[in-house]
Amino acid sequence: MKVVKFGGSSLATGEQVKKVFKIVTSDPERKIVVVSAPGKRYPTDEKITDLLIEFGKRHLHDQESRNILEEIIERYILIIMELQLPDSFIKKIRNDFMQLMSIDKNNPVMFLEAVKASGEDINAKLLAGYFQHCGVEAHYVNPKDAGLLVSNEPGNAQVLPETYNRLSNLKSRLGIIIFPGFFGYNERGEILTFSRSGSDITGSVLANGVGAKIYENFTDVDAVYSVNPSLVKDPKEIEELTYREMRELSYAGFSVFHDEALIPAYRAGIPVLVKNTNNPFAAGTKIVNKREKPNGSVVGIASDTGFCSIYVSKYLMNREIGFGKKLLQILEGYGLSYEHSPSGIDDISIILRENQLTPKMEEQIIDSIKNELHAEEVHVEHGLALIMIVGEGMRQNVGTAARASNALASAGINIEMINQGSSEVSMMFGVKEMNERRAVQALYHEFFIGVLV
Ligand code: ASP
């Protein structure tokens, strides 16, 4: 049995839905289909989920919201018309969306959760209806009926362990199961969504629960590329990746696959295949436990901007027991999470996503570190990009760091910091944001082309 997930762009129009139908029905093993809400039809288009969030917020604040709801319904109607489905489908969709107007607003957070989830939920019902209309046995299954239990964390729900056993019952259902992605239910039966793009998580959880042979994740690119195509033209496609490599890459800006989504598949040893709905015969990228092909030391380069570094220096820091703990406690007090912490003998840098900090908070943190920890120097550096080179092969290959830093030096780029994860699967370079593109290009040429242009 295969679990197949289709992302928003694969379901954005009637034409796309027809492709999905063809892909699913061309392989009898594709028994469980997870769907996103319709996504963008063209780059400047809006995702249904974003429209729903806008609708939800307006409705909560008693602002004009009917227009947005109509816009959303219109998008579904267009799909229904392109699929030449009977008018009863339009009535049903309108009814389903109109019910959003009557959800209890007394708990605004839970109201928004239910609104956000409706894009996927209604799309799954529509898809199941389309399959049935085409004479294929297919059934919409609600995550509550299937037993997809999640924690009480709105917009960041985590799957509870008992879910997996319950989901295994899906194996005995007849026909094709069409399952909405992106949300589950808490113990009280309330809807909670995963973090954005979380339908990938639903697919992986289902694949684990039913012990699928493979989890196919259909999107709009032929493969996972070795580097962001908007930074390097026509980058190489990656044939095979390990879970750890994919996790590192998706953490640092590879948006093809949700970084949390790998865990359930990984735990059950289920390979994940990233494929293109618009070109289903392309081989795609397979994510596995162990790579067959060594593929050199680096398989991919990822980068992301929007980081800052809190630099702290104090003479003899290395001998002071508990210094790191106290420093992190100060950050914890402000509810800040950190990403990395490269350190020297007398200094340490804490790398954070800078959107967490306000100028006021920054001032207070600097004061606290100076006063409570008696640090000699504390400053915050803004506008950093982190670039990660990723590959399990790094462990066996000598000189990867030297090659990377030489490549950056030859391109005239100053490295603000270097950090190698203990697992030796990735190496991170901090550079100024304005150097991100050139740095990524220099590294790509070093590891994938071999000639610096
Ligand atoms: N529709 C949701 C989002 O836009 C979830 C998903 O597409 O996976 O984030």
GROMACS .gro file of C-alpha atoms and ligand atoms in nm:
model
  462
    1MET     CA    1   0.000   0.000   0.000
    2LYS     CA    2   0.124   0.349  -0.086
    3VAL     CA    3   0.030   0.675   0.083
    4VAL     CA    4   0.026   0.965  -0.160
    5LYS     CA    5   0.014   1.332  -0.072
    6PHE     CA    6  -0.067   1.616  -0.309
    7GLY     CA    7   0.034   1.971  -0.226
    8GLY     CA    8  -0.162   2.290  -0.288
    9SER     CA    9  -0.029   2.363  -0.636
   10SER     CA   10  -0.126   2.008  -0.742
   11LEU     CA   11  -0.487   2.086  -0.652
   12ALA     CA   12  -0.514   2.451  -0.747
   13THR     CA   13  -0.727   2.406  -1.061
   14GLY     CA   14  -0.959   2.151  -1.220
   15GLU     CA   15  -0.681   2.061  -1.466
   16GLN     CA   16  -0.450   1.982  -1.177
   17VAL     CA   17  -0.716   1.770  -1.005
   18LYS     CA   18  -0.751   1.568  -1.326
   19LYS     CA   19  -0.376   1.497  -1.316
   20VAL     CA   20  -0.410   1.387  -0.955
   21PHE     CA   21  -0.693   1.151  -1.050
   22LYS     CA   22  -0.482   0.998  -1.326
   23ILE     CA   23  -0.181   0.951  -1.101
   24VAL     CA   24  -0.383   0.789  -0.822
   25THR     CA   25  -0.583   0.556  -1.041
   26SER     CA   26  -0.283   0.449  -1.250
   27ASP     CA   27  -0.149   0.247  -0.958
   28PRO     CA   28  -0.378   0.022  -0.750
   29GLU     CA   29  -0.136   0.044  -0.459
   30ARG     CA   30  -0.211   0.415  -0.415
   31LYS     CA   31  -0.481   0.362  -0.155
   32ILE     CA   32  -0.451   0.660   0.076
   33VAL     CA   33  -0.450   1.010  -0.068
   34VAL     CA   34  -0.373   1.311   0.152
   35VAL     CA   35  -0.472   1.650   0.016
   36SER     CA   36  -0.378   2.011   0.084
   37ALA     CA   37  -0.610   2.303   0.029
   38PRO     CA   38  -0.588   2.455  -0.321
   39GLY     CA   39  -0.268   2.654  -0.348
   40LYS     CA   40  -0.138   2.919  -0.585
   41ARG     CA   41  -0.229   2.892  -0.954
   42TYR     CA   42   0.043   3.142  -1.051
   43PRO     CA   43   0.320   3.308  -0.849
   44THR     CA   44   0.122   3.614  -0.739
   45ASP     CA   45  -0.192   3.415  -0.656
   46GLU     CA   46  -0.308   3.358  -0.297
   47LYS     CA   47  -0.325   3.023  -0.124
   48ILE     CA   48  -0.668   2.926   0.005
   49THR     CA   49  -0.519   2.884   0.354
   50ASP     CA   50  -0.397   3.245   0.350
   51LEU     CA   51  -0.739   3.364   0.238
   52LEU     CA   52  -0.901   3.162   0.514
   53ILE     CA   53  -0.672   3.315   0.775
   54GLU     CA   54  -0.761   3.660   0.647
   55PHE     CA   55  -1.130   3.572   0.655
   56GLY     CA   56  -1.102   3.430   1.007
   57LYS     CA   57  -0.927   3.736   1.146
   58ARG     CA   58  -1.173   3.976   0.989
   59HIS     CA   59  -1.470   3.777   1.107
   60LEU     CA   60  -1.328   3.769   1.459
   61HIS     CA   61  -1.296   4.145   1.462
   62ASP     CA   62  -1.643   4.195   1.320
   63GLN     CA   63  -1.497   4.344   1.004
   64GLU     CA   64  -1.638   4.286   0.657
   65SER     CA   65  -1.548   3.923   0.583
   66ARG     CA   66  -1.817   3.796   0.347
   67ASN     CA   67  -1.621   3.915   0.041
   68ILE     CA   68  -1.323   3.702   0.127
   69LEU     CA   69  -1.542   3.403   0.198
   70GLU     CA   70  -1.707   3.453  -0.141
   71GLU     CA   71  -1.363   3.471  -0.304
   72ILE     CA   72  -1.273   3.139  -0.142
   73ILE     CA   73  -1.599   2.973  -0.247
   74GLU     CA   74  -1.547   3.109  -0.599
   75ARG     CA   75  -1.209   2.935  -0.621
   76TYR     CA   76  -1.370   2.600  -0.538
   77ILE     CA   77  -1.656   2.665  -0.777
   78LEU     CA   78  -1.407   2.726  -1.058
   79ILE     CA   79  -1.251   2.388  -0.986
   80ILE     CA   80  -1.593   2.222  -0.980
   81MET     CA   81  -1.681   2.379  -1.313
   82GLU     CA   82  -1.354   2.278  -1.474
   83LEU     CA   83  -1.422   1.924  -1.360
   84GLN     CA   84  -1.776   1.948  -1.505
   85LEU     CA   85  -1.933   1.828  -1.184
   86PRO     CA   86  -2.307   1.866  -1.117
   87ASP     CA   87  -2.442   2.181  -0.948
   88SER     CA   88  -2.506   1.985  -0.631
   89PHE     CA   89  -2.130   2.009  -0.567
   90ILE     CA   90  -2.148   2.388  -0.573
   91LYS     CA   91  -2.435   2.389  -0.326
   92LYS     CA   92  -2.250   2.156  -0.094
   93ILE     CA   93  -1.928   2.361  -0.099
   94ARG     CA   94  -2.119   2.682  -0.037
   95ASN     CA   95  -2.301   2.522   0.253
   96ASP     CA   96  -1.982   2.387   0.406
   97PHE     CA   97  -1.810   2.723   0.390
   98MET     CA   98  -2.113   2.913   0.515
   99GLN     CA   99  -2.099   2.705   0.831
  100LEU     CA  100  -1.773   2.881   0.916
  101MET     CA  101  -1.978   3.193   0.983
  102SER     CA  102  -2.157   3.018   1.265
  103ILE     CA  103  -1.863   2.862   1.452
  104ASP     CA  104  -1.840   2.989   1.809
  105LYS     CA  105  -1.608   3.291   1.822
  106ASN     CA  106  -1.576   3.295   2.199
  107ASN     CA  107  -1.251   3.110   2.175
  108PRO     CA  108  -1.077   3.304   1.896
  109VAL     CA  109  -0.778   3.071   1.875
  110MET     CA  110  -0.987   2.759   1.830
  111PHE     CA  111  -1.214   2.943   1.591
  112LEU     CA  112  -0.915   3.029   1.371
  113GLU     CA  113  -0.791   2.672   1.388
  114ALA     CA  114  -1.122   2.538   1.258
  115VAL     CA  115  -1.130   2.800   0.982
  116LYS     CA  116  -0.774   2.723   0.871
  117ALA     CA  117  -0.842   2.349   0.857
  118SER     CA  118  -1.154   2.387   0.645
  119GLY     CA  119  -0.951   2.445   0.326
  120GLU     CA  120  -0.811   2.092   0.341
  121ASP     CA  121  -1.127   1.936   0.482
  122ILE     CA  122  -1.358   2.067   0.215
  123ASN     CA  123  -1.105   1.990  -0.057
  124ALA     CA  124  -1.084   1.626   0.054
  125LYS     CA  125  -1.464   1.600   0.036
  126LEU     CA  126  -1.461   1.757  -0.310
  127LEU     CA  127  -1.193   1.521  -0.433
  128ALA     CA  128  -1.369   1.214  -0.297
  129GLY     CA  129  -1.686   1.333  -0.471
  130TYR     CA  130  -1.496   1.376  -0.798
  131PHE     CA  131  -1.349   1.026  -0.780
  132GLN     CA  132  -1.694   0.880  -0.712
  133HIS     CA  133  -1.839   1.083  -0.999
  134CYS     CA  134  -1.575   0.921  -1.222
  135GLY     CA  135  -1.689   0.577  -1.106
  136VAL     CA  136  -1.400   0.507  -0.870
  137GLU     CA  137  -1.470   0.388  -0.518
  138ALA     CA  138  -1.330   0.659  -0.294
  139HIS     CA  139  -1.425   0.783   0.051
  140TYR     CA  140  -1.352   1.097   0.244
  141VAL     CA  141  -1.218   1.007   0.588
  142ASN     CA  142  -1.219   1.262   0.868
  143PRO     CA  143  -0.907   1.274   1.090
  144LYS     CA  144  -1.129   1.245   1.400
  145ASP     CA  145  -1.290   0.922   1.278
  146ALA     CA  146  -0.950   0.786   1.186
  147GLY     CA  147  -0.814   0.871   1.532
  148LEU     CA  148  -0.557   1.136   1.444
  149LEU     CA  149  -0.500   1.273   1.792
  150VAL     CA  150  -0.279   1.576   1.841
  151SER     CA  151  -0.148   1.794   2.123
  152ASN     CA  152  -0.311   2.119   2.227
  153GLU     CA  153  -0.072   2.348   2.040
  154PRO     CA  154  -0.261   2.566   1.794
  155GLY     CA  155  -0.072   2.610   1.469
  156ASN     CA  156   0.197   2.374   1.587
  157ALA     CA  157   0.013   2.059   1.694
  158GLN     CA  158   0.217   1.747   1.756
  159VAL     CA  159   0.086   1.398   1.686
  160LEU     CA  160   0.019   1.193   1.999
  161PRO     CA  161   0.174   0.845   2.008
  162GLU     CA  162  -0.154   0.653   2.040
  163THR     CA  163  -0.254   0.787   1.697
  164TYR     CA  164  -0.040   0.540   1.507
  165ASN     CA  165  -0.217   0.229   1.633
  166ARG     CA  166  -0.555   0.377   1.563
  167LEU     CA  167  -0.463   0.473   1.210
  168SER     CA  168  -0.369   0.116   1.130
  169ASN     CA  169  -0.744   0.043   1.107
  170LEU     CA  170  -0.750   0.237   0.782
  171LYS     CA  171  -0.584  -0.060   0.614
  172SER     CA  172  -0.906  -0.258   0.617
  173ARG     CA  173  -1.118   0.014   0.453
  174LEU     CA  174  -1.244  -0.047   0.103
  175GLY     CA  175  -1.171   0.181  -0.190
  176ILE     CA  176  -0.943   0.482  -0.200
  177ILE     CA  177  -0.925   0.693   0.114
  178ILE     CA  178  -0.916   1.069   0.064
  179PHE     CA  179  -0.783   1.230   0.378
  180PRO     CA  180  -0.749   1.602   0.453
  181GLY     CA  181  -0.399   1.708   0.552
  182PHE     CA  182  -0.282   1.974   0.797
  183PHE     CA  183  -0.493   1.902   1.106
  184GLY     CA  184  -0.599   1.659   1.373
  185TYR     CA  185  -0.815   1.665   1.686
  186ASN     CA  186  -0.734   1.698   2.054
  187GLU     CA  187  -0.884   1.482   2.329
  188ARG     CA  188  -1.181   1.721   2.355
  189GLY     CA  189  -1.255   1.674   1.986
  190GLU     CA  190  -1.139   2.021   1.884
  191ILE     CA  191  -0.952   2.089   1.560
  192LEU     CA  192  -0.583   2.177   1.580
  193THR     CA  193  -0.358   2.248   1.285
  194PHE     CA  194   0.004   2.157   1.229
  195SER     CA  195   0.253   2.426   1.137
  196ARG     CA  196   0.221   2.568   0.786
  197SER     CA  197   0.265   2.322   0.501
  198GLY     CA  198   0.172   2.054   0.753
  199SER     CA  199  -0.013   1.826   0.512
  200ASP     CA  200   0.328   1.667   0.456
  201ILE     CA  201   0.312   1.565   0.822
  202THR     CA  202  -0.032   1.407   0.783
  203GLY     CA  203   0.096   1.195   0.493
  204SER     CA  204   0.396   1.078   0.687
  205VAL     CA  205   0.188   0.996   0.996
  206LEU     CA  206  -0.058   0.794   0.788
  207ALA     CA  207   0.226   0.613   0.611
  208ASN     CA  208   0.364   0.515   0.950
  209GLY     CA  209   0.022   0.415   1.088
  210VAL     CA  210  -0.066   0.181   0.803
  211GLY     CA  211   0.291   0.061   0.750
  212ALA     CA  212   0.296   0.183   0.390
  213LYS     CA  213   0.552   0.050   0.146
  214ILE     CA  214   0.634   0.405   0.039
  215TYR     CA  215   0.516   0.762   0.101
  216GLU     CA  216   0.489   0.952  -0.225
  217ASN     CA  217   0.486   1.328  -0.188
  218PHE     CA  218   0.367   1.499  -0.505
  219THR     CA  219   0.460   1.861  -0.555
  220ASP     CA  220   0.545   2.089  -0.846
  221VAL     CA  221   0.913   2.021  -0.902
  222ASP     CA  222   1.083   1.719  -1.062
  223ALA     CA  223   1.307   1.656  -0.766
  224VAL     CA  224   1.471   1.805  -0.465
  225TYR     CA  225   1.745   2.020  -0.610
  226SER     CA  226   2.096   2.035  -0.474
  227VAL     CA  227   2.053   2.409  -0.424
  228ASN     CA  228   1.775   2.666  -0.443
  229PRO     CA  229   1.703   2.721  -0.818
  230SER     CA  230   1.641   3.089  -0.752
  231LEU     CA  231   2.004   3.124  -0.644
  232VAL     CA  232   2.172   2.895  -0.898
  233LYS     CA  233   2.040   2.833  -1.249
  234ASP     CA  234   1.947   2.473  -1.338
  235PRO     CA  235   2.095   2.308  -1.033
  236LYS     CA  236   2.152   1.934  -1.021
  237GLU     CA  237   1.865   1.716  -0.907
  238ILE     CA  238   1.923   1.491  -0.611
  239GLU     CA  239   1.838   1.127  -0.681
  240GLU     CA  240   1.870   0.995  -0.332
  241LEU     CA  241   1.900   1.153   0.012
  242THR     CA  242   1.906   1.018   0.364
  243TYR     CA  243   1.647   1.129   0.619
  244ARG     CA  244   1.915   1.318   0.807
  245GLU     CA  245   2.032   1.502   0.499
  246MET     CA  246   1.678   1.599   0.408
  247ARG     CA  247   1.609   1.713   0.762
  248GLU     CA  248   1.915   1.939   0.758
  249LEU     CA  249   1.829   2.078   0.416
  250SER     CA  250   1.466   2.146   0.495
  251TYR     CA  251   1.562   2.314   0.820
  252ALA     CA  252   1.773   2.565   0.632
  253GLY     CA  253   1.541   2.687   0.364
  254PHE     CA  254   1.456   2.385   0.149
  255SER     CA  255   1.082   2.423   0.140
  256VAL     CA  256   1.009   2.119  -0.078
  257PHE     CA  257   0.931   1.901   0.220
  258HIS     CA  258   0.827   1.999   0.574
  259ASP     CA  259   1.115   1.931   0.814
  260GLU     CA  260   0.890   1.776   1.082
  261ALA     CA  261   0.731   1.544   0.831
  262LEU     CA  262   1.025   1.310   0.803
  263ILE     CA  263   1.015   1.180   1.158
  264PRO     CA  264   0.713   0.944   1.136
  265ALA     CA  265   0.832   0.795   0.807
  266TYR     CA  266   1.185   0.767   0.939
  267ARG     CA  267   1.071   0.586   1.255
  268ALA     CA  268   0.889   0.327   1.050
  269GLY     CA  269   1.168   0.303   0.791
  270ILE     CA  270   0.932   0.408   0.511
  271PRO     CA  271   1.104   0.565   0.210
  272VAL     CA  272   0.970   0.901   0.096
  273LEU     CA  273   0.957   0.977  -0.274
  274VAL     CA  274   0.923   1.342  -0.379
  275LYS     CA  275   0.758   1.358  -0.722
  276ASN     CA  276   0.611   1.608  -0.966
  277THR     CA  277   0.236   1.605  -1.036
  278ASN     CA  278   0.308   1.787  -1.363
  279ASN     CA  279   0.570   1.534  -1.471
  280PRO     CA  280   0.490   1.210  -1.289
  281PHE     CA  281   0.730   1.000  -1.497
  282ALA     CA  282   1.033   1.190  -1.375
  283ALA     CA  283   1.221   0.976  -1.124
  284GLY     CA  284   1.194   1.224  -0.836
  285THR     CA  285   1.403   1.220  -0.520
  286LYS     CA  286   1.401   0.925  -0.285
  287ILE     CA  287   1.462   0.982   0.085
  288VAL     CA  288   1.593   0.670   0.256
  289ASN     CA  289   1.770   0.553   0.566
  290LYS     CA  290   2.094   0.468   0.392
  291ARG     CA  291   2.204   0.595   0.057
  292GLU     CA  292   2.310   0.339  -0.205
  293LYS     CA  293   2.528   0.587  -0.391
  294PRO     CA  294   2.798   0.777  -0.203
  295ASN     CA  295   2.749   1.094  -0.415
  296GLY     CA  296   3.062   1.271  -0.287
  297SER     CA  297   3.083   1.465   0.034
  298VAL     CA  298   2.811   1.725  -0.024
  299VAL     CA  299   2.462   1.644  -0.156
  300GLY     CA  300   2.298   1.980  -0.110
  301ILE     CA  301   2.345   2.340  -0.010
  302ALA     CA  302   2.075   2.530   0.174
  303SER     CA  303   2.061   2.886   0.291
  304ASP     CA  304   1.828   3.107   0.483
  305THR     CA  305   1.833   3.472   0.585
  306GLY     CA  306   1.690   3.659   0.883
  307PHE     CA  307   1.931   3.555   1.155
  308CYS     CA  308   2.119   3.756   1.413
  309SER     CA  309   2.398   3.668   1.650
  310ILE     CA  310   2.437   3.770   2.013
  311TYR     CA  311   2.811   3.783   2.071
  312VAL     CA  312   2.926   3.749   2.432
  313SER     CA  313   3.285   3.764   2.544
  314LYS     CA  314   3.434   3.723   2.891
  315TYR     CA  315   3.788   3.643   2.988
  316LEU     CA  316   3.817   3.290   3.133
  317MET     CA  317   3.464   3.199   3.027
  318ASN     CA  318   3.588   2.845   2.969
  319ARG     CA  319   3.654   2.798   3.343
  320GLU     CA  320   3.326   2.941   3.465
  321ILE     CA  321   3.089   2.657   3.550
  322GLY     CA  322   2.731   2.722   3.439
  323PHE     CA  323   2.805   3.026   3.220
  324GLY     CA  324   2.632   2.879   2.914
  325LYS     CA  325   2.333   2.769   3.122
  326LYS     CA  326   2.285   3.116   3.273
  327LEU     CA  327   2.317   3.279   2.933
  328LEU     CA  328   2.053   3.055   2.783
  329GLN     CA  329   1.831   3.109   3.085
  330ILE     CA  330   1.832   3.481   3.014
  331LEU     CA  331   1.711   3.409   2.662
  332GLU     CA  332   1.456   3.162   2.793
  333GLY     CA  333   1.321   3.436   3.017
  334TYR     CA  334   1.233   3.632   2.702
  335GLY     CA  335   1.078   3.327   2.538
  336LEU     CA  336   1.351   3.314   2.274
  337SER     CA  337   1.460   2.997   2.102
  338TYR     CA  338   1.808   2.975   1.956
  339GLU     CA  339   1.940   2.791   1.655
  340HIS     CA  340   2.314   2.747   1.706
  341SER     CA  341   2.581   2.847   1.952
  342PRO     CA  342   2.935   2.840   1.816
  343SER     CA  343   3.186   2.911   2.089
  344GLY     CA  344   3.552   2.988   2.156
  345ILE     CA  345   3.756   2.987   2.479
  346ASP     CA  346   3.644   3.326   2.598
  347ASP     CA  347   3.346   3.390   2.378
  348ILE     CA  348   3.021   3.243   2.258
  349SER     CA  349   2.769   3.347   1.993
  350ILE     CA  350   2.405   3.264   2.009
  351ILE     CA  351   2.235   3.257   1.671
  352LEU     CA  352   1.865   3.336   1.665
  353ARG     CA  353   1.597   3.411   1.413
  354GLU     CA  354   1.591   3.789   1.436
  355ASN     CA  355   1.216   3.828   1.396
  356GLN     CA  356   1.185   3.714   1.758
  357LEU     CA  357   1.366   4.023   1.888
  358THR     CA  358   1.235   4.375   1.930
  359PRO     CA  359   1.485   4.665   1.970
  360LYS     CA  360   1.369   4.708   2.330
  361MET     CA  361   1.411   4.342   2.412
  362GLU     CA  362   1.755   4.350   2.255
  363GLU     CA  363   1.862   4.636   2.479
  364GLN     CA  364   1.731   4.460   2.789
  365ILE     CA  365   1.901   4.134   2.698
  366ILE     CA  366   2.235   4.307   2.645
  367ASP     CA  367   2.198   4.476   2.985
  368SER     CA  368   2.105   4.149   3.157
  369ILE     CA  369   2.401   3.964   3.008
  370LYS     CA  370   2.639   4.245   3.107
  371ASN     CA  371   2.501   4.285   3.458
  372GLU     CA  372   2.416   3.930   3.555
  373LEU     CA  373   2.703   3.749   3.385
  374HIS     CA  374   2.959   4.031   3.405
  375ALA     CA  375   3.046   3.985   3.039
  376GLU     CA  376   3.302   4.226   2.902
  377GLU     CA  377   3.156   4.257   2.557
  378VAL     CA  378   2.805   4.192   2.434
  379HIS     CA  379   2.673   4.297   2.098
  380VAL     CA  380   2.414   4.187   1.849
  381GLU     CA  381   2.495   4.148   1.484
  382HIS     CA  382   2.198   4.165   1.250
  383GLY     CA  383   2.132   4.060   0.892
  384LEU     CA  384   2.303   3.725   0.883
  385ALA     CA  385   2.245   3.446   0.637
  386LEU     CA  386   2.322   3.089   0.731
  387ILE     CA  387   2.447   2.860   0.462
  388MET     CA  388   2.459   2.488   0.522
  389ILE     CA  389   2.644   2.236   0.318
  390VAL     CA  390   2.493   1.897   0.381
  391GLY     CA  391   2.605   1.541   0.317
  392GLU     CA  392   2.662   1.218   0.509
  393GLY     CA  393   2.978   1.172   0.299
  394MET     CA  394   3.144   1.456   0.490
  395ARG     CA  395   3.230   1.212   0.766
  396GLN     CA  396   3.456   1.012   0.539
  397ASN     CA  397   3.590   1.291   0.321
  398VAL     CA  398   3.884   1.491   0.445
  399GLY     CA  399   3.905   1.859   0.358
  400THR     CA  400   3.540   1.957   0.307
  401ALA     CA  401   3.573   2.258   0.540
  402ALA     CA  402   3.892   2.368   0.366
  403ARG     CA  403   3.730   2.344   0.023
  404ALA     CA  404   3.427   2.538   0.141
  405SER     CA  405   3.623   2.815   0.309
  406ASN     CA  406   3.860   2.843   0.013
  407ALA     CA  407   3.565   2.876  -0.221
  408LEU     CA  408   3.420   3.153  -0.006
  409ALA     CA  409   3.756   3.326   0.026
  410SER     CA  410   3.811   3.315  -0.351
  411ALA     CA  411   3.473   3.482  -0.394
  412GLY     CA  412   3.586   3.754  -0.152
  413ILE     CA  413   3.328   3.661   0.112
  414ASN     CA  414   3.404   3.702   0.478
  415ILE     CA  415   3.287   3.411   0.694
  416GLU     CA  416   3.128   3.552   1.009
  417MET     CA  417   3.113   3.212   1.178
  418ILE     CA  418   3.151   2.841   1.113
  419ASN     CA  419   2.974   2.560   1.291
  420GLN     CA  420   2.988   2.190   1.227
  421GLY     CA  421   2.713   1.977   1.375
  422SER     CA  422   2.847   1.694   1.592
  423SER     CA  423   2.690   1.441   1.359
  424GLU     CA  424   2.910   1.572   1.075
  425VAL     CA  425   2.616   1.571   0.839
  426SER     CA  426   2.626   1.944   0.788
  427MET     CA  427   2.853   2.243   0.814
  428MET     CA  428   2.718   2.589   0.861
  429PHE     CA  429   2.866   2.918   0.749
  430GLY     CA  430   2.733   3.252   0.866
  431VAL     CA  431   2.776   3.535   0.617
  432LYS     CA  432   2.624   3.880   0.574
  433GLU     CA  433   2.284   3.859   0.407
  434MET     CA  434   2.400   4.064   0.109
  435ASN     CA  435   2.659   3.791   0.036
  436GLU     CA  436   2.415   3.499   0.051
  437ARG     CA  437   2.368   3.454  -0.324
  438ARG     CA  438   2.737   3.479  -0.410
  439ALA     CA  439   2.833   3.249  -0.124
  440VAL     CA  440   2.586   2.981  -0.230
  441GLN     CA  441   2.702   3.008  -0.590
  442ALA     CA  442   3.067   2.978  -0.491
  443LEU     CA  443   2.996   2.668  -0.282
  444TYR     CA  444   2.781   2.515  -0.553
  445HIS     CA  445   3.058   2.554  -0.807
  446GLU     CA  446   3.311   2.409  -0.569
  447PHE     CA  447   3.115   2.097  -0.483
  448PHE     CA  448   2.900   2.035  -0.787
  449ILE     CA  449   3.072   2.185  -1.090
  450GLY     CA  450   3.432   2.187  -0.989
  451VAL     CA  451   3.522   2.514  -1.164
  452LEU     CA  452   3.466   2.851  -1.009
  453VAL     CA  453   3.307   3.091  -1.259
  454ASP     N1  454  -0.267   2.450   0.334
  454ASP     C1  455  -0.174   2.453   0.442
  454ASP     C2  456  -0.073   2.564   0.421
  454ASP     O1  457  -0.083   2.639   0.325
  454ASP     C3  458  -0.109   2.322   0.466
  454ASP     C4  459  -0.042   2.258   0.348
  454ASP     O2  460  -0.061   2.301   0.236
  454ASP     O3  461   0.031   2.161   0.366
  454ASP     O4  462   0.016   2.580   0.500
   0.00000   0.00000   0.00000
